Tab-separated table of C-alpha atoms in Angstrom:
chain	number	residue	atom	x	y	z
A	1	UNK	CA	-21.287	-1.647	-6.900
A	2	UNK	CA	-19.052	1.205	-7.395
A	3	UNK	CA	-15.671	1.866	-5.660
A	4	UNK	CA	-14.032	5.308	-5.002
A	5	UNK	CA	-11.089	6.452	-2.450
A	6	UNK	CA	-11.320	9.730	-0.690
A	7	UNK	CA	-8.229	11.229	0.525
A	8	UNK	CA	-5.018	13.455	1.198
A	9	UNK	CA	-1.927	13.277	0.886
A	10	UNK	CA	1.609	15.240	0.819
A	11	UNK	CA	1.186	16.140	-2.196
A	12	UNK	CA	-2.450	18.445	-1.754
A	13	UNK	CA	-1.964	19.104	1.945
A	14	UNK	CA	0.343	20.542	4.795
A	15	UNK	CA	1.226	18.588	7.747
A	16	UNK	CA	-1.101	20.808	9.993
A	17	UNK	CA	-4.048	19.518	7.608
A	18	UNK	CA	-2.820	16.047	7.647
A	19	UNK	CA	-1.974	15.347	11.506
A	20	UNK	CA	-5.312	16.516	12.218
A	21	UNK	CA	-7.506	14.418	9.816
A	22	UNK	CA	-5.159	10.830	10.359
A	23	UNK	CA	-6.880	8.151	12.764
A	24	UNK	CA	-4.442	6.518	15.265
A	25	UNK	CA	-4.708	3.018	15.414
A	26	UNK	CA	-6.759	3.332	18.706
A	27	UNK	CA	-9.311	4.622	17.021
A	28	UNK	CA	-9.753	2.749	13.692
A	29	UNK	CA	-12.044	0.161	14.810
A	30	UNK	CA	-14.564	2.867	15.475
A	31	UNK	CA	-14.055	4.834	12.712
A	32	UNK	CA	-14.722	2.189	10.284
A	33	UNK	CA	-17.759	0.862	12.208
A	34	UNK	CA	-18.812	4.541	12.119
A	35	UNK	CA	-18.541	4.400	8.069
A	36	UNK	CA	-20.160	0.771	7.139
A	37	UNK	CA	-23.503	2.721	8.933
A	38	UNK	CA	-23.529	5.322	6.521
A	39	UNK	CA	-26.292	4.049	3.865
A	40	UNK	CA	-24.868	4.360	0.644
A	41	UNK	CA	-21.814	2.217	2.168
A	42	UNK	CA	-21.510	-1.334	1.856
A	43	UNK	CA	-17.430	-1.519	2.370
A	44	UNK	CA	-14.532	0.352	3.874
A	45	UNK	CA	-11.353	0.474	4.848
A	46	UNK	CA	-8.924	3.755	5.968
A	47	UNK	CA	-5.541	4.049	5.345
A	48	UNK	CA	-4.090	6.270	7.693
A	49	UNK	CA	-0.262	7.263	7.716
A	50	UNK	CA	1.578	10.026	8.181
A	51	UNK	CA	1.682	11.401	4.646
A	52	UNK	CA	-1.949	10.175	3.953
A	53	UNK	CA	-5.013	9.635	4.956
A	54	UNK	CA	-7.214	7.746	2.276
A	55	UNK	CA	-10.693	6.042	2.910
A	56	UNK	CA	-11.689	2.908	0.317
A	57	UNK	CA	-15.194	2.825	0.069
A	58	UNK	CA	-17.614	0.053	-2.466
A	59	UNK	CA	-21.297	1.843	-2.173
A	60	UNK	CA	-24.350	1.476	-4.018
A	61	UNK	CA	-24.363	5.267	-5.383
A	62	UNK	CA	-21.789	6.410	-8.046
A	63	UNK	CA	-20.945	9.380	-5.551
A	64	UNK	CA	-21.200	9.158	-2.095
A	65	UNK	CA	-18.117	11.278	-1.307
A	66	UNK	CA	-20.153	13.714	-0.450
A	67	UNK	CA	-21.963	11.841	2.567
A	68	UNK	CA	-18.228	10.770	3.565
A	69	UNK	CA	-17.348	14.413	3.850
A	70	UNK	CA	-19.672	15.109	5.803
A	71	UNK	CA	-19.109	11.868	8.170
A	72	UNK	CA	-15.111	12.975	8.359
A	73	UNK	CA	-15.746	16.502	9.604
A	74	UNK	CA	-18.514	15.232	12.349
A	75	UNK	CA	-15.935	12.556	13.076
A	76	UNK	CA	-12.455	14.641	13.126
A	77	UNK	CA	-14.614	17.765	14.957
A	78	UNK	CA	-13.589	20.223	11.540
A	79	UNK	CA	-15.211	22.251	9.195
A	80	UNK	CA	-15.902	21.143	5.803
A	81	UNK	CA	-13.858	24.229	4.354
A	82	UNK	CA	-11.338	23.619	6.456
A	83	UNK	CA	-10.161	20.112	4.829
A	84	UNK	CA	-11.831	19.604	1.774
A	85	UNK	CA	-10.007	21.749	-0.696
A	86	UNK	CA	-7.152	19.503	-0.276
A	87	UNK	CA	-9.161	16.618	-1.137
A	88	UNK	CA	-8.947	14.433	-4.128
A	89	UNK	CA	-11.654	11.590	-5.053
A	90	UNK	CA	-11.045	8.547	-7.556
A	91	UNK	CA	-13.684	6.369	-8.893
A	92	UNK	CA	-13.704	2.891	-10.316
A	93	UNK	CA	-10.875	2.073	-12.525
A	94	UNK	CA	-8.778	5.434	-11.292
A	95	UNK	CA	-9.295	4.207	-7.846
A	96	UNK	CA	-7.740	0.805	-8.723
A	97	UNK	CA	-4.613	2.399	-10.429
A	98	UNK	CA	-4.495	4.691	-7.132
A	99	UNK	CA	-4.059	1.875	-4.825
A	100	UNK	CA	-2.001	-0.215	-6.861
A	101	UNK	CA	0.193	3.076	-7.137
A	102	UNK	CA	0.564	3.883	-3.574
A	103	UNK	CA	1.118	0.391	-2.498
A	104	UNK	CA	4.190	0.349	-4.944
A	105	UNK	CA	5.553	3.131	-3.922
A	106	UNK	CA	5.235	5.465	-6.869
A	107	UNK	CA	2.966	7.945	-4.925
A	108	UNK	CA	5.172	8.483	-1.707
A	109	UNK	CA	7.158	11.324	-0.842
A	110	UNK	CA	10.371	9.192	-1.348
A	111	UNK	CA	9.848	7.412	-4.956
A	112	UNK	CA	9.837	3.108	-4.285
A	113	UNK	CA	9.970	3.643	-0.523
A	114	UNK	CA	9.082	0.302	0.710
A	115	UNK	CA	6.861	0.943	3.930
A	116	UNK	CA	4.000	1.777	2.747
A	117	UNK	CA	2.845	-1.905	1.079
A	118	UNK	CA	3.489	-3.037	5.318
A	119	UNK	CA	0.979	0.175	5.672
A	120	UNK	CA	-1.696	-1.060	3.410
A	121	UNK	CA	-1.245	-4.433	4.650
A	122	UNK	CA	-2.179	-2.764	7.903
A	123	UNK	CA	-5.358	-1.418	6.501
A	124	UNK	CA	-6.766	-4.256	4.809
A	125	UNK	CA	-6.348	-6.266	8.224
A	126	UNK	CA	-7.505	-3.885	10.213
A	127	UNK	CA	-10.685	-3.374	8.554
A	128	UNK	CA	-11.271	-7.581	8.002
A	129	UNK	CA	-11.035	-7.728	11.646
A	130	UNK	CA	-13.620	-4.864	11.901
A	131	UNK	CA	-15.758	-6.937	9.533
A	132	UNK	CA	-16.187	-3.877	6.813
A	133	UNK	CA	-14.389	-5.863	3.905
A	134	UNK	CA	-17.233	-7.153	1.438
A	135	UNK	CA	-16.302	-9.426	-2.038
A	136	UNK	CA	-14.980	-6.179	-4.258
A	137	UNK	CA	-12.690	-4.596	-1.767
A	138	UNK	CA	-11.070	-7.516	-0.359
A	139	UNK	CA	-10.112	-9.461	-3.821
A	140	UNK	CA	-8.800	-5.530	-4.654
A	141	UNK	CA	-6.851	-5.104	-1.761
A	142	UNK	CA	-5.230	-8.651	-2.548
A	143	UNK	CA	-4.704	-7.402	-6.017
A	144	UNK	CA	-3.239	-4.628	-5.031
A	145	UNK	CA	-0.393	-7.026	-2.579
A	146	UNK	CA	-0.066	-8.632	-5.873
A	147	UNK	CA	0.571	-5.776	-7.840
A	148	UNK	CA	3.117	-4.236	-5.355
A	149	UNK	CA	4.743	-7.169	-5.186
A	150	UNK	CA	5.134	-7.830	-9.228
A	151	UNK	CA	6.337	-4.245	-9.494
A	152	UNK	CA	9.380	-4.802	-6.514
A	153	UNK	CA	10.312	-8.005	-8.028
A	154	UNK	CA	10.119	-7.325	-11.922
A	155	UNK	CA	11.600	-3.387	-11.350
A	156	UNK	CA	14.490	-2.085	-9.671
A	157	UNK	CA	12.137	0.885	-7.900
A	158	UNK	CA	13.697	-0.013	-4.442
A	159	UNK	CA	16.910	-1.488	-5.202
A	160	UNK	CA	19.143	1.928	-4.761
A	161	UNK	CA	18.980	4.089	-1.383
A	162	UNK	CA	17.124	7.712	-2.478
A	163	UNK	CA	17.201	9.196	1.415
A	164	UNK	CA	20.575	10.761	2.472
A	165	UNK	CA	19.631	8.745	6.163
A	166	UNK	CA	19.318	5.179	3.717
A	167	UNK	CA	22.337	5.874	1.661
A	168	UNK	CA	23.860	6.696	4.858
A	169	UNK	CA	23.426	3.403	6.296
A	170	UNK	CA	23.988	1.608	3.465
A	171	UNK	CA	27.638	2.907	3.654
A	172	UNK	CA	27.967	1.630	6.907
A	173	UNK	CA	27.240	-1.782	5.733
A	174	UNK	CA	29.578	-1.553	2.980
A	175	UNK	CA	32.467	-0.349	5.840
A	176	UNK	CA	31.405	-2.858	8.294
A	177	UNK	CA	30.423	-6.187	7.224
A	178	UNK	CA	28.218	-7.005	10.171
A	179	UNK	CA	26.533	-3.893	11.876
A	180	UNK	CA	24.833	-6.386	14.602
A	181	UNK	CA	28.848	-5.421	15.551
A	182	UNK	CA	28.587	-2.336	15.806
A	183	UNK	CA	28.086	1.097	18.236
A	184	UNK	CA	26.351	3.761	16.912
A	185	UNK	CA	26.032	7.334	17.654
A	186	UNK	CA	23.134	9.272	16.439
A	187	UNK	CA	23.207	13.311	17.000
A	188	UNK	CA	20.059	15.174	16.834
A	189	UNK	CA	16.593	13.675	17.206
A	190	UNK	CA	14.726	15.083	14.300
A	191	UNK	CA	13.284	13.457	11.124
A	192	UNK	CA	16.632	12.301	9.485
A	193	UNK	CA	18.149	11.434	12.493
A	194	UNK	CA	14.721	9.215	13.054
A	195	UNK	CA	14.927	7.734	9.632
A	196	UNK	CA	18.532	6.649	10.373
A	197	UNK	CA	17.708	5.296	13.533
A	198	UNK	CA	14.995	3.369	11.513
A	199	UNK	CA	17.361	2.228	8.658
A	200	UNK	CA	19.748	1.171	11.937
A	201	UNK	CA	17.695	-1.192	13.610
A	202	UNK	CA	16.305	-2.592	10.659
A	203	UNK	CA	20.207	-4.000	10.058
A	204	UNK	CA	20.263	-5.222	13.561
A	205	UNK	CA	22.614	-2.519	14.747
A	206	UNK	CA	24.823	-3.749	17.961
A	207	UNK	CA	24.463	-0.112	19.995
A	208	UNK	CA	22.468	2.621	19.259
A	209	UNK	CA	22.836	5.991	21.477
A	210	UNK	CA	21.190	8.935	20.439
A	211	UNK	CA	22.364	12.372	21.688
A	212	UNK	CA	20.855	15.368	21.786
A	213	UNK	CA	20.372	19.074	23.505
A	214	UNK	CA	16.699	18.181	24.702
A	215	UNK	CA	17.415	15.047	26.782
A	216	UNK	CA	13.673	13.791	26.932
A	217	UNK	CA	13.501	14.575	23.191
A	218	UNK	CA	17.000	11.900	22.647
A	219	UNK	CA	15.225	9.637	25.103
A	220	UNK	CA	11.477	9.220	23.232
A	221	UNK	CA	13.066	8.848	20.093
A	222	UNK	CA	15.672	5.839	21.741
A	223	UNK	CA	13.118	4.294	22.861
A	224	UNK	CA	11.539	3.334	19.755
A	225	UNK	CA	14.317	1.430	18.903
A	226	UNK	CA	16.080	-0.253	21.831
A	227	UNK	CA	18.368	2.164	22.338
A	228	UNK	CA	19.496	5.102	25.019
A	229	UNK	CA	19.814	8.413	25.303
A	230	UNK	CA	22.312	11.141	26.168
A	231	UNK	CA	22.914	14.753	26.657
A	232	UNK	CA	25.468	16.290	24.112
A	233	UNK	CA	27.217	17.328	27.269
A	234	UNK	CA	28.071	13.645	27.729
A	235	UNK	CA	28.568	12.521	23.792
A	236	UNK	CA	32.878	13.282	24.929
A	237	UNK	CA	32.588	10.269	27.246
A	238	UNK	CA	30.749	8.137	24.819
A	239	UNK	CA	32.278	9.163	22.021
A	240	UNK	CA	34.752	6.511	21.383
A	241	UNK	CA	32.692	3.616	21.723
A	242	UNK	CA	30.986	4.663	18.120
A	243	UNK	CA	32.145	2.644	15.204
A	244	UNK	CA	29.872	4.865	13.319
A	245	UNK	CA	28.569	8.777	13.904
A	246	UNK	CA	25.535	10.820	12.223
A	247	UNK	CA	25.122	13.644	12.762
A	248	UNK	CA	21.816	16.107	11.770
A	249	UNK	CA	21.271	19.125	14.015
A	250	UNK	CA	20.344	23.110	13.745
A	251	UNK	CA	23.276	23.761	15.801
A	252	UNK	CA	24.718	27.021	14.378
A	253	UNK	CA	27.988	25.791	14.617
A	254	UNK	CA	29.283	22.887	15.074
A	255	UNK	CA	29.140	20.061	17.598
A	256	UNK	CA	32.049	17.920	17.282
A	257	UNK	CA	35.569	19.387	16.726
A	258	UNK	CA	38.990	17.812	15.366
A	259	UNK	CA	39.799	17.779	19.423
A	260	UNK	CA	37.694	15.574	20.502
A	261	UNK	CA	37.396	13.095	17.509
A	262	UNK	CA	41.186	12.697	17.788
A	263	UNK	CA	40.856	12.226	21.701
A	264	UNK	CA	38.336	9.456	20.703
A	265	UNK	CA	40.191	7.794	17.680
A	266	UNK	CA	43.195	7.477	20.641
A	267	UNK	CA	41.206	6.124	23.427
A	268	UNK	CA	40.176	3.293	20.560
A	269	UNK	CA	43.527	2.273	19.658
A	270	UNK	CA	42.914	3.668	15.696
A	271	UNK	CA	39.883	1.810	15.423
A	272	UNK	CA	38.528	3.158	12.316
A	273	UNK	CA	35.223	5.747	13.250
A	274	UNK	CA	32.861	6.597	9.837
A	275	UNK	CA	30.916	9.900	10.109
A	276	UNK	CA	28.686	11.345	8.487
A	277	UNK	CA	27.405	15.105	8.850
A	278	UNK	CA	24.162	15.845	7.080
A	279	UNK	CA	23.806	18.994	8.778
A	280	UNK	CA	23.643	22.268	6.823
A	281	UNK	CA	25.505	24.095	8.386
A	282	UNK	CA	27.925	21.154	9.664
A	283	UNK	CA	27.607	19.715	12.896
A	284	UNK	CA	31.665	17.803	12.648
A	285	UNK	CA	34.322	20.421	12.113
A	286	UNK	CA	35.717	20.330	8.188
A	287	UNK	CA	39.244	19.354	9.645
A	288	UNK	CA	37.976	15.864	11.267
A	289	UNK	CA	38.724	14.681	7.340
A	290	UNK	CA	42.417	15.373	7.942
A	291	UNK	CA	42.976	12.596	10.936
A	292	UNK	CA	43.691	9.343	10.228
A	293	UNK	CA	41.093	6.151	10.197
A	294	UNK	CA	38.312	8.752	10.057
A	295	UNK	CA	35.990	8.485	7.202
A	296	UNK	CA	33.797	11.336	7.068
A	297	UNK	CA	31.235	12.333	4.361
A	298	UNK	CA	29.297	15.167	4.438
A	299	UNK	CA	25.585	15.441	2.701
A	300	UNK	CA	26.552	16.640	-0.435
A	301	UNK	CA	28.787	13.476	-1.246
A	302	UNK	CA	25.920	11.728	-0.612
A	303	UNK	CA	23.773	13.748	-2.355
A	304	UNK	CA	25.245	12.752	-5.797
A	305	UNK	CA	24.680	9.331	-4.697
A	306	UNK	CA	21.245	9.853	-3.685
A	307	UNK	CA	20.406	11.803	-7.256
A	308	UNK	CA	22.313	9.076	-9.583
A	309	UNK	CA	19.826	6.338	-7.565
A	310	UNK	CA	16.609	8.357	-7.810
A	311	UNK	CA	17.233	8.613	-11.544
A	312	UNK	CA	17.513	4.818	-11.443
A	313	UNK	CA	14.688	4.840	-9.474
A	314	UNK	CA	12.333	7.021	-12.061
A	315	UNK	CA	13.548	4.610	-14.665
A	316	UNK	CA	12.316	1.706	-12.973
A	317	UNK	CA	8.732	3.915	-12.046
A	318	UNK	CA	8.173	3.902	-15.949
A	319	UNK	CA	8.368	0.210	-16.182
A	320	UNK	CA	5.981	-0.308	-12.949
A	321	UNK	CA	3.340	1.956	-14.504
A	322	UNK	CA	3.475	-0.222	-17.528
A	323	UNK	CA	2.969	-3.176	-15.079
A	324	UNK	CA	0.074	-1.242	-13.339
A	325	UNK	CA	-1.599	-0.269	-16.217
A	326	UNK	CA	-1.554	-4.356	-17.111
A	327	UNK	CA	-2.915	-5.216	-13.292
A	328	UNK	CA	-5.735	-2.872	-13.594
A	329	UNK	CA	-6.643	-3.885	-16.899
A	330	UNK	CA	-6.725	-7.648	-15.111
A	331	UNK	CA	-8.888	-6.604	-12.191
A	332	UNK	CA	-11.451	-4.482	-14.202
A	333	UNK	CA	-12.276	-7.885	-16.067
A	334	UNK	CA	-12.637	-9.651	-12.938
A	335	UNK	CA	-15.020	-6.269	-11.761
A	336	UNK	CA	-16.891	-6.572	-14.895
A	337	UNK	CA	-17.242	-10.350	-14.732
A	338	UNK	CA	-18.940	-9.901	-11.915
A	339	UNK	CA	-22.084	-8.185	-13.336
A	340	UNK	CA	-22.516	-12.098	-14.996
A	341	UNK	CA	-22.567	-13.611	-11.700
A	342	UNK	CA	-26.021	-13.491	-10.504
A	343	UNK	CA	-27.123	-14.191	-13.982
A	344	UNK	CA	-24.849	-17.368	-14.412
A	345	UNK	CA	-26.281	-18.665	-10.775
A	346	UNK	CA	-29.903	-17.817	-11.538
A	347	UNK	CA	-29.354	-20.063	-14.786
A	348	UNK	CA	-28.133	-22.558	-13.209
A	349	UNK	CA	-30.535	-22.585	-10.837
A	350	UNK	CA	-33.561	-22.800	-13.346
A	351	UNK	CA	-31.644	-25.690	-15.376
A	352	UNK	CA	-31.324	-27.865	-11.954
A	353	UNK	CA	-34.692	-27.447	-11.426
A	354	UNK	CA	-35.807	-28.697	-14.896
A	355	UNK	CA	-33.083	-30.958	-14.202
A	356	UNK	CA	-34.989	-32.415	-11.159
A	357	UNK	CA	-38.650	-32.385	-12.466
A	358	UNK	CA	-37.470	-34.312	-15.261
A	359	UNK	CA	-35.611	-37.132	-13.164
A	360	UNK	CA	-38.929	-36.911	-11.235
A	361	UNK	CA	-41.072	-38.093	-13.990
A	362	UNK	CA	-38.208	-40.865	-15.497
A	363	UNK	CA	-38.148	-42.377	-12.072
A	364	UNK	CA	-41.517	-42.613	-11.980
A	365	UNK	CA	-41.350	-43.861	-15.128
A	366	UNK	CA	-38.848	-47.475	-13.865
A	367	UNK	CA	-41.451	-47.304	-10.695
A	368	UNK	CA	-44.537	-48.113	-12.746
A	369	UNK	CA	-42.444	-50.851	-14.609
A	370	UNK	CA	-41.208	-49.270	-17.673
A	371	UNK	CA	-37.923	-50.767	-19.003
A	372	UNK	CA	-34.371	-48.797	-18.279
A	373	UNK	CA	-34.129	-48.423	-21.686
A	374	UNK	CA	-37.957	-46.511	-22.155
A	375	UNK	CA	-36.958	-44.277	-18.672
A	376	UNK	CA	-33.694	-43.058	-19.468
A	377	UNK	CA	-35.540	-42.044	-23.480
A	378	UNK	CA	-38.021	-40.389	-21.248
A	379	UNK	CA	-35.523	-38.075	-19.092
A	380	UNK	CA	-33.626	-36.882	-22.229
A	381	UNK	CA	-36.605	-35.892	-24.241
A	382	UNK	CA	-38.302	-34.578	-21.287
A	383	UNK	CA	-34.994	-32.467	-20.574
A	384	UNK	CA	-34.028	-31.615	-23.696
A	385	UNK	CA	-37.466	-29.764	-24.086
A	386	UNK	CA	-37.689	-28.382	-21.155
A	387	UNK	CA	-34.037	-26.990	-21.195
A	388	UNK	CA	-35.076	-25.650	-25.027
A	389	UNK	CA	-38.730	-24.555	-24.744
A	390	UNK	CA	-38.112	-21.305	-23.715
A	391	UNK	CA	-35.003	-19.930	-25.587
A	392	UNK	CA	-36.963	-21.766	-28.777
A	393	UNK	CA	-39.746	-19.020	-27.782
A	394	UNK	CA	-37.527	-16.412	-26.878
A	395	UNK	CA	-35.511	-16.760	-30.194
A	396	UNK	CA	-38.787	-16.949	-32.188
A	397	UNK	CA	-40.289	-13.479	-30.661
A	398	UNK	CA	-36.494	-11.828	-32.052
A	399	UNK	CA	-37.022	-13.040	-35.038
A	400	UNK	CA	-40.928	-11.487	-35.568
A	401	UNK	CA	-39.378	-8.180	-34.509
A	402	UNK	CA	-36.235	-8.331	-36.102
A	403	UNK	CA	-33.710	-8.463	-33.387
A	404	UNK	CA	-30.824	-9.587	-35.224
A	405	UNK	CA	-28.771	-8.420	-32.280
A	406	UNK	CA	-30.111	-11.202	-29.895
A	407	UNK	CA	-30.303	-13.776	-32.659
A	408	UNK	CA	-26.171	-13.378	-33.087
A	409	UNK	CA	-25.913	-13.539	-28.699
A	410	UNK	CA	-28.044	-16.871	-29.050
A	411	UNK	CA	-25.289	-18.239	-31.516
A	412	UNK	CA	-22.813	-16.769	-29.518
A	413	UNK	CA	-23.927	-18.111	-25.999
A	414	UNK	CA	-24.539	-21.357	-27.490
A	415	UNK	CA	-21.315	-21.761	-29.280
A	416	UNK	CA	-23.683	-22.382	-32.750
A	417	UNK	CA	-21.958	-22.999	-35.823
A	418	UNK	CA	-23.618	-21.795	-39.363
A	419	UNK	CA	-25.826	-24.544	-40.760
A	420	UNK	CA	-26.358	-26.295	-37.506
């Protein structure tokens, strides 16, 4: 059985391609029931994020992208022309290197980011609980876990922050020793203000408030994460309860002014605030620097930061793709082995059955009053010819017609030494 993945990604398509081919979780079950009906497939599974959408498919034909083409425009309601030149197909050992890849990280927009192994884990269970994982694609999906996993330990591909939002919070944690102390403001509700948010909660921030000119905007995104929302009009009011500020708008100018932080740094006693602006242009006035226990960074002196880690970071991708290539090199002899399976069983088979036929006649043998002795001379010759007879014949016919070639996989099979 061959194996192939058909997807997209960041990389070949826009976000107006990609949002409208991804399945929400809602609708995976069906999807994958729709694709274990097509007849060339035999097993599936769909990855489905918001960078990618890849389906994993074992089938009986060498290319049966074509049929899956077909089945994802019916399904997503497109035209073929309108998704398929961002398409890319891998087959067999290219597919195995792509999914050990993306599970480590090395084919995400951010280099080593770690969420997308929890993503694939997602896929693999949700298509065992829709029954469309056969033999091939579960063992590689758990290759592929095993992969990721030798490439995070062995590697340092996720060890350094390589988002301005991550490096941001990792900051944080190296001003405040326990965040789950904390009160953060977030201002904006976009994607780096989400990411932060993320990063946030995932180190058990105490307080999260997110602010932002588009109230129900500040409240969907706070609710994702346990926090609340407020208007910017309010953020004065709040303002000194935050231990730590980011800001990312498209505010024009900017949103916080050396004022109001110093009105806030006085209403805590001098508690020290950090900031951080990754706004272009800034969202906290330049001057904020100037006041006391204020620590405020800007993007660009995180930006170094960020650049000095992803080099790190492409180091460490050049020793995972060593490990990869070493992973799929141990799952295509697994894939290969396979082809020796049915063989192996049907052998085994046909020796057991010799096997019984001879036992037959032996015990027949101590039941018409032979001696133990005479019975058990019986079953050995009678096995020993029957297990023989045919190879003997076999072997013979190669030798009338000169096929030296099976004559050496005899010796070889048999483990025959010359002279024997």
């Amino acid at each position: 059985m061959g194996i192939l993945t058909l997807g997209l990604n960041h990389n070949t398509a826009p976000v107006s391609i990609r949002e409208r081919l991804a399945f929400p979780a809602e609708r995976l079950h069906h999807a994958l029931q729709g694709l274990i009906q097509l007849p060339e497939v035999r097993e599936v599974a769909i990855l489905s994020t918001c960078n990618r959408t890849e389906v994993y498919c074992g089938a009986e034909t060498p290319t049966p992208h074509e049929t899956l083409i077909d089945w994802i425009a019916h399904e997503q309601r497109l035209r073929r022309e309108d998704f398929q030149p961002f398409l890319y197909t891998h087959r067999g050992a290219d597919t195995i290197r792509h999914m050990f890849r993306v599970a480590s990280g090395l084919d995400s927009m951010i280099l080593g980011e770690p969420q997308i192994l929890g993503q694939m884990k997602t896929a693999y269970q949700s298509a065992a609980e829709a029954g469309t994982l056969g033999k091939t694609l579960g063992k590689l999906f758990q290759h592929t876990f095993t992969a990721a996993k030798k490439v995070r330990t062995d590697t340092a591909i996720g060890s350094s922050p390589v988002s301005v939002a991550f490096a941001a919070v990792r900051l944080a944690q190296r001003i405040f020793d326990d965040l789950s102390r904390q009160t953060a403001i977030l201002i904006g509700a976009g994607e780096t203000i989400e990411l932060t948010a993320r990063h946030l909660a995932e180190n058990k921030i105490g307080e999260l408030i997110i602010a932002n000119r588009t109230y129900d905007k500040a409240h969907a995104l706070a609710q994702q994460f346990n926090g609340f929302a407020i208007s910017l009009s309010e953020l004065p009011k709040h303002l000194a309860r935050a231990d730590i500020v980011v800001a990312s708008t498209a505010s024009p100018l900017p949103i916080l002014g050396k004022g109001s932080v110093e009105s806030a740094i006085k209403a805590r006693k001098h508690k020290p605030m950090f900031m951080v602006d990754l706004a272009v242009p800034r969202d906290i006035e330049p001057e904020v620097e100037q006041l006391r226990d204020v620590y405020l960074y800007t993007v660009d002196d995180l930006r170094n930061t960020v650049e000095e880690n992803l080099r790190s970071r492409q180091e460490a991708a050049l020793q995972a793709e060593e490990i990869i290539d070493t992973e799929v090199d141990h799952f295509l002899a697994w894939l290969k082995a396979q082809g020796a399976i049915t063989t192996i069983q049907d052998f085994r088979k046909q020796a057991e059955t010799l096997r019984d036929e001879a036992l037959a006649k032996a015990l027949q043998a101590l039941k018409s009053g032979r001696p133990p002795e005479q019975a058990l001379e019986l079953l050995a010759h009678l096995l020993t010819n029957k297990l023989t007879h045919t190879p003997s014949i076999q072997l013979k016919q190669a030798g009338i017609y000169e096929r030296h070639d099976l004559i050496a996989a005899a010796r070889e099979i048999f483990q025959l030494k010359d002279g024997t």
